[in-house]
mmCIF file of C-alpha atoms in Angstrom:
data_model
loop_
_atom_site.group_PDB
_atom_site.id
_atom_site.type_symbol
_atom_site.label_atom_id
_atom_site.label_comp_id
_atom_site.label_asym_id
_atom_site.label_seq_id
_atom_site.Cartn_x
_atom_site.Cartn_y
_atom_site.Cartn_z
ATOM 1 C CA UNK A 18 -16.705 -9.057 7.077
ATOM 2 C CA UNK A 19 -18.858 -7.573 4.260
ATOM 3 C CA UNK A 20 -19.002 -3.942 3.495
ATOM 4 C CA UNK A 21 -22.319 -3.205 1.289
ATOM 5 C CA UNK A 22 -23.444 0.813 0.214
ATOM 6 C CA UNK A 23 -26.634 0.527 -0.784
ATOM 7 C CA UNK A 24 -29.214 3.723 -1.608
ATOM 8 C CA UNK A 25 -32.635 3.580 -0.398
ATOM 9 C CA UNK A 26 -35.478 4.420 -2.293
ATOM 10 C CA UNK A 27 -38.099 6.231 -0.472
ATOM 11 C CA UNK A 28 -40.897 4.709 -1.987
ATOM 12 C CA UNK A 29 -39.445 1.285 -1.315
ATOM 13 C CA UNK A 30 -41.397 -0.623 0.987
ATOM 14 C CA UNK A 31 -39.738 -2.080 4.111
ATOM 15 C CA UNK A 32 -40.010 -4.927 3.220
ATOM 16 C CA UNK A 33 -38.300 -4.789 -0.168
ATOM 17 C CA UNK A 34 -35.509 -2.694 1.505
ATOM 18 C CA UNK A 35 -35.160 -5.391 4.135
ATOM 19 C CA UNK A 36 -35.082 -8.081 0.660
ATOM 20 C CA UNK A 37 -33.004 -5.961 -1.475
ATOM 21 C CA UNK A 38 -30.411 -5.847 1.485
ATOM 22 C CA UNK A 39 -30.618 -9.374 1.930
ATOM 23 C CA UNK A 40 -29.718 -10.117 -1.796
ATOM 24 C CA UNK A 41 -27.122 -7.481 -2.534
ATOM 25 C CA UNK A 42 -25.254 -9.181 0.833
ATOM 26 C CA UNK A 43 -25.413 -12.697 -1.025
ATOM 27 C CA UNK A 44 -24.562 -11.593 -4.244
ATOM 28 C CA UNK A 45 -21.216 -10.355 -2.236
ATOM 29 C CA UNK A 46 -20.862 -13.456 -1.163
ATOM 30 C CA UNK A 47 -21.107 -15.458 -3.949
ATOM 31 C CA UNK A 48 -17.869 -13.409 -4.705
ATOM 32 C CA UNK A 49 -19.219 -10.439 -6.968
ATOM 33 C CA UNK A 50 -16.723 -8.542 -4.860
ATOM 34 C CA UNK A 51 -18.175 -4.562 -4.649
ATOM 35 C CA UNK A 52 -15.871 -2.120 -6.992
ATOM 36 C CA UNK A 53 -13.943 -0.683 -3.763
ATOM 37 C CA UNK A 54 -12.979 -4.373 -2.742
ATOM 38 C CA UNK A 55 -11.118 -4.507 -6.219
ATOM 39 C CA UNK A 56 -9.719 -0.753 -5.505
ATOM 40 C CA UNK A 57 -8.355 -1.451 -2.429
ATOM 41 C CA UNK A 58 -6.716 -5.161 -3.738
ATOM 42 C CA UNK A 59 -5.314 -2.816 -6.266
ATOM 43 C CA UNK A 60 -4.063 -0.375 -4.009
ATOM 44 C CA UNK A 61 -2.572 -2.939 -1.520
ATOM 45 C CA UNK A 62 -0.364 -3.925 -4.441
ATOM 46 C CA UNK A 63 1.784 -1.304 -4.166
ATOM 47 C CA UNK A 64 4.192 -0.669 -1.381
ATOM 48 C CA UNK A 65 3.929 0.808 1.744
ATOM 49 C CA UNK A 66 4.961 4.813 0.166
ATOM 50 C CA UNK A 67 3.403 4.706 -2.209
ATOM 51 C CA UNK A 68 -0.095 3.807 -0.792
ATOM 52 C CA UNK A 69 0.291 6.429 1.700
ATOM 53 C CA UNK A 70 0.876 8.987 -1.241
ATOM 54 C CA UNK A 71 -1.872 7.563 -3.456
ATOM 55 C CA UNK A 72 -4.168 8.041 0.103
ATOM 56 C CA UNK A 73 -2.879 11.726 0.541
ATOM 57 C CA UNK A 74 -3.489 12.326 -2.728
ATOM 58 C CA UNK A 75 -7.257 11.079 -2.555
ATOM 59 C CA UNK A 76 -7.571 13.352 0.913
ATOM 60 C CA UNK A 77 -6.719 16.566 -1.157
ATOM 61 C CA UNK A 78 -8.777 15.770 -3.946
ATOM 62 C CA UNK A 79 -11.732 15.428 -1.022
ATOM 63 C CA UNK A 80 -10.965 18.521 0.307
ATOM 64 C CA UNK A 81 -11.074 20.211 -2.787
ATOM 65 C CA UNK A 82 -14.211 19.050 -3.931
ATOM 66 C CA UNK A 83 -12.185 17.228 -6.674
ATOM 67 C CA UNK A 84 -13.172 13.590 -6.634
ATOM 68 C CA UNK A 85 -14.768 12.011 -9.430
ATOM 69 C CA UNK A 86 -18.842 11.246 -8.720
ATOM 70 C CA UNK A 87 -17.591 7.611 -9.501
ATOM 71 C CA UNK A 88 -15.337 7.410 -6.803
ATOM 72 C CA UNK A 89 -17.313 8.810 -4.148
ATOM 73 C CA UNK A 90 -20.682 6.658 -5.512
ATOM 74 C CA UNK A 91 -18.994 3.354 -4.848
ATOM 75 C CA UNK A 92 -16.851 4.440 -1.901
ATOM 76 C CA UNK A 93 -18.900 3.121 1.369
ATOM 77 C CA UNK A 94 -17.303 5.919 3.828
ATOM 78 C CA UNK A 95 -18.994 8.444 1.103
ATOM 79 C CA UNK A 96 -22.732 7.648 2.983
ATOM 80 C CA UNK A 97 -25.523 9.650 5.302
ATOM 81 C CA UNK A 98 -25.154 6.588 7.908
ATOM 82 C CA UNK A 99 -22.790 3.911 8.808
ATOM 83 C CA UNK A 100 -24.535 0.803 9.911
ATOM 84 C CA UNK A 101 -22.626 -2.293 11.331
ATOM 85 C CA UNK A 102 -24.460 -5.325 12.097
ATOM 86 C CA UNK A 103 -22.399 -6.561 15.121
ATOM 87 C CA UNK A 104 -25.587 -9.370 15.378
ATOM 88 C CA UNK A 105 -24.199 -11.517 12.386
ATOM 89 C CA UNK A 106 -20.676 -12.035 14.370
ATOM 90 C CA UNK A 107 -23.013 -12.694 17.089
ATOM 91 C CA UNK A 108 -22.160 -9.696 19.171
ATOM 92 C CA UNK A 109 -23.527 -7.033 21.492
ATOM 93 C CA UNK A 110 -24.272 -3.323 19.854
ATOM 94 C CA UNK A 111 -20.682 -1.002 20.312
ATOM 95 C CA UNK A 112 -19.835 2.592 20.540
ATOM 96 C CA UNK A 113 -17.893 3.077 16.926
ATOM 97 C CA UNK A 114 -15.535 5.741 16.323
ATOM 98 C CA UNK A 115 -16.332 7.843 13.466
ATOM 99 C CA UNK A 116 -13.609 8.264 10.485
ATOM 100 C CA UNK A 117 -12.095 11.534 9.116
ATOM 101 C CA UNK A 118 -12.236 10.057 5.568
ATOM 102 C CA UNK A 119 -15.406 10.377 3.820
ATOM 103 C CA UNK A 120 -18.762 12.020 4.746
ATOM 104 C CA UNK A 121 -20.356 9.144 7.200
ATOM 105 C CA UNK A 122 -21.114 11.332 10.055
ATOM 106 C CA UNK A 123 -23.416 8.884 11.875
ATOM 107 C CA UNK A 124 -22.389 5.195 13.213
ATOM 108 C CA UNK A 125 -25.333 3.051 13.788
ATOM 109 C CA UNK A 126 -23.927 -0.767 15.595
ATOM 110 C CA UNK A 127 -27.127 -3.034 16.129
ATOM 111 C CA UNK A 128 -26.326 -5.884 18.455
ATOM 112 C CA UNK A 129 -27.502 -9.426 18.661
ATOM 113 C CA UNK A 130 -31.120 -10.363 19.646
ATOM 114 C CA UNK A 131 -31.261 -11.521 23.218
ATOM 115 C CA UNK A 132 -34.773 -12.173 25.080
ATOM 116 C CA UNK A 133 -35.700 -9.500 27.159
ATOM 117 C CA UNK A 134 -35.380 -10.495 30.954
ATOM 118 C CA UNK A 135 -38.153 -7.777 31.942
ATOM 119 C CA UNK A 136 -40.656 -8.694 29.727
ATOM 120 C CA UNK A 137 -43.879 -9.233 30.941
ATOM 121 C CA UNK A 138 -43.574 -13.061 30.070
ATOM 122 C CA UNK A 139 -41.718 -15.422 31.048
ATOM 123 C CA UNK A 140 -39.675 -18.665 29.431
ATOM 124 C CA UNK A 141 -39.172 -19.226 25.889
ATOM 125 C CA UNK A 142 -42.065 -16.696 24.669
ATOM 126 C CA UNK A 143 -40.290 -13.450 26.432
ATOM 127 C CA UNK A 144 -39.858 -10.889 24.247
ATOM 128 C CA UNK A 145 -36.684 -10.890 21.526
ATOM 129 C CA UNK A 146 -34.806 -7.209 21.757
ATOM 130 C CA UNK A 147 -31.776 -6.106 20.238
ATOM 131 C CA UNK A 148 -29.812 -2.767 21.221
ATOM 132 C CA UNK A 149 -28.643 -0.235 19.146
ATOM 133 C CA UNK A 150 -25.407 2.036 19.455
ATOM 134 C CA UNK A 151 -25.460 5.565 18.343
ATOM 135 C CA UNK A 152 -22.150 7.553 17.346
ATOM 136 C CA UNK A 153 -22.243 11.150 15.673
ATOM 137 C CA UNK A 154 -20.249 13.754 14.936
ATOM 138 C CA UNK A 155 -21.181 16.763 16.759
ATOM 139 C CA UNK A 156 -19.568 18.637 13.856
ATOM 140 C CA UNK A 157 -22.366 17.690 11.583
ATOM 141 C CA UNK A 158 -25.397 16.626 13.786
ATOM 142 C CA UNK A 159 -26.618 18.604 16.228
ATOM 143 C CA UNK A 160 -28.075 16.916 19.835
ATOM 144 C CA UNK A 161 -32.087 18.050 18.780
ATOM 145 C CA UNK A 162 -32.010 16.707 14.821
ATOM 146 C CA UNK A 163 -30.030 13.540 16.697
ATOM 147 C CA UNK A 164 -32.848 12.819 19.245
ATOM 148 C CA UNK A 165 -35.451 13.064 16.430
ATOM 149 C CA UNK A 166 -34.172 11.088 14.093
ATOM 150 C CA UNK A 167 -33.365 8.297 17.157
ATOM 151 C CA UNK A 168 -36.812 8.388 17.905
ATOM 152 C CA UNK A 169 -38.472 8.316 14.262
ATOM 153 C CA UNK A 170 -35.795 5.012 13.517
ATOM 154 C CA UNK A 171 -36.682 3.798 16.826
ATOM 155 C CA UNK A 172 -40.606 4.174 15.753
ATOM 156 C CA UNK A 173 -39.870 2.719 12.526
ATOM 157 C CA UNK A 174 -38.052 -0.289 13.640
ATOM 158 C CA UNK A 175 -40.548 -0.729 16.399
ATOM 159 C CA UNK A 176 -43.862 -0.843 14.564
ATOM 160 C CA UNK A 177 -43.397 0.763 10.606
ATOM 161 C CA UNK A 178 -47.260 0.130 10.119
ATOM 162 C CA UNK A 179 -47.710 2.637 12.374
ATOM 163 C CA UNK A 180 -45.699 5.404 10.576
ATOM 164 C CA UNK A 181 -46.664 4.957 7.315
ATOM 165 C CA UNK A 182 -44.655 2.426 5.815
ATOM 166 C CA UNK A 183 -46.103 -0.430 3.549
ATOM 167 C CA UNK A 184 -45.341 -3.249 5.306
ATOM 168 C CA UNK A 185 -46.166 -6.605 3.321
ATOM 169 C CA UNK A 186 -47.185 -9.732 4.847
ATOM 170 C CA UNK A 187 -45.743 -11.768 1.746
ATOM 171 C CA UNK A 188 -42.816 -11.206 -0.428
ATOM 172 C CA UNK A 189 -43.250 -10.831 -4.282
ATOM 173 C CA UNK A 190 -42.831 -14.017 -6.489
ATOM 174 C CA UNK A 191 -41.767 -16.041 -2.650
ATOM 175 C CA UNK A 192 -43.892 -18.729 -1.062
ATOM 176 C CA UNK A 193 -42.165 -17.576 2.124
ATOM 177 C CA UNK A 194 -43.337 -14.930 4.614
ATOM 178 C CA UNK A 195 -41.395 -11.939 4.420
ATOM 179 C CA UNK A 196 -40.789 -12.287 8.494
ATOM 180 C CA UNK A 197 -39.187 -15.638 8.023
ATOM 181 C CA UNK A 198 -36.864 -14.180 4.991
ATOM 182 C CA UNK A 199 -36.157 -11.299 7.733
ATOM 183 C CA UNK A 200 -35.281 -13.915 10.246
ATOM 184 C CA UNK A 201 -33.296 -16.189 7.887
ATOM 185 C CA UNK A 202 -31.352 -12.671 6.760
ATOM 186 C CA UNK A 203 -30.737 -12.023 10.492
ATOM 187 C CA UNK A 204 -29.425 -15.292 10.948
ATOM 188 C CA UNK A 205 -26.723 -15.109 8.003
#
């Protein structure tokens, strides 16, 4: 399991999102472990008490507005969006239950591909899908702004040519098409 926060630049293409995800993950996993993998080793040092007051201690500092910009910049659960790839442990999309530490008040699980059984083909060249799971909390998202922005990822994920996006056929400096380096990042 691999944990990755990541900010998006808005004038980032979609496809060097999709490559800049795909080499942050294998930097992790060449074993640059991320700053809160070392915080937590650290903090799973100590015993039991004392990690539950170091924990309490981090809760009142969040509820008072006190915690440094450092902390909350590297902590993952400090994000607009939680997204879980259940697809690279090779299973379906879930229903995730949200957290009362940090600020993630949206759960996004995407599931594995599986070939569509009503598309309008049949055998091997029926159409690839993959579902997607959507968790909020009601305290922060209302139903409307929900449904939009459902339908503006779905619209993005479904054709981003269409809403604006730069989509490139080739990645920079690669002799590989960028859907092939999407499909090989998929896989791993």
């Amino acid at each position: 399991m691999l944990v990755v926060k990541r900010r998006f630049d808005t004038d980032e293409s979609f496809a060097a999102m999709v490559l800049g995800m795909h080499e942050t993950e294998q930097r992790y996993r060449r074993g640059e472990a991320a700053r809160v993998e070392r915080e937590l080793g650290l903090l799973f040092a100590f015993p039991r008490f004392v990690r539950r007051l170091l924990m309490r201690l981090v809760d009142a500092a969040d509820r008072l507005g006190l915690l440094p910009r450092s902390f909350i910049e590297n902590d993952p659960m400090f994000a607009s969006a939680f997204f879980a790839n259940m697809a690279s442990l090779g299973m379906p999309a879930v229903y995730h239950h949200l957290y009362e530490y940090g600020t993630a008040g949206i759960f996004c699980s995407v599931g594995r591909p599986v070939t569509d059984p009503g598309s309008p083909t049949s055998g091997p060249e029926r159409r690839r899908t993959m579902q997607v799971r959507w968790t909020f909390d009601e305290r922060a998202e209302d139903g409307l702004t929900a449904w939009f922005a459902i339908r503006r990822f779905r619209q993005v994920i479904e054709d981003p040519a269409a809403v604006g996006l730069r989509v490139e056929s080739l990645a920079p400096d690669a002799a590989q098409p960028i859907d092939d380096q999407i499909d090989d990042a998929a896989r791993s």
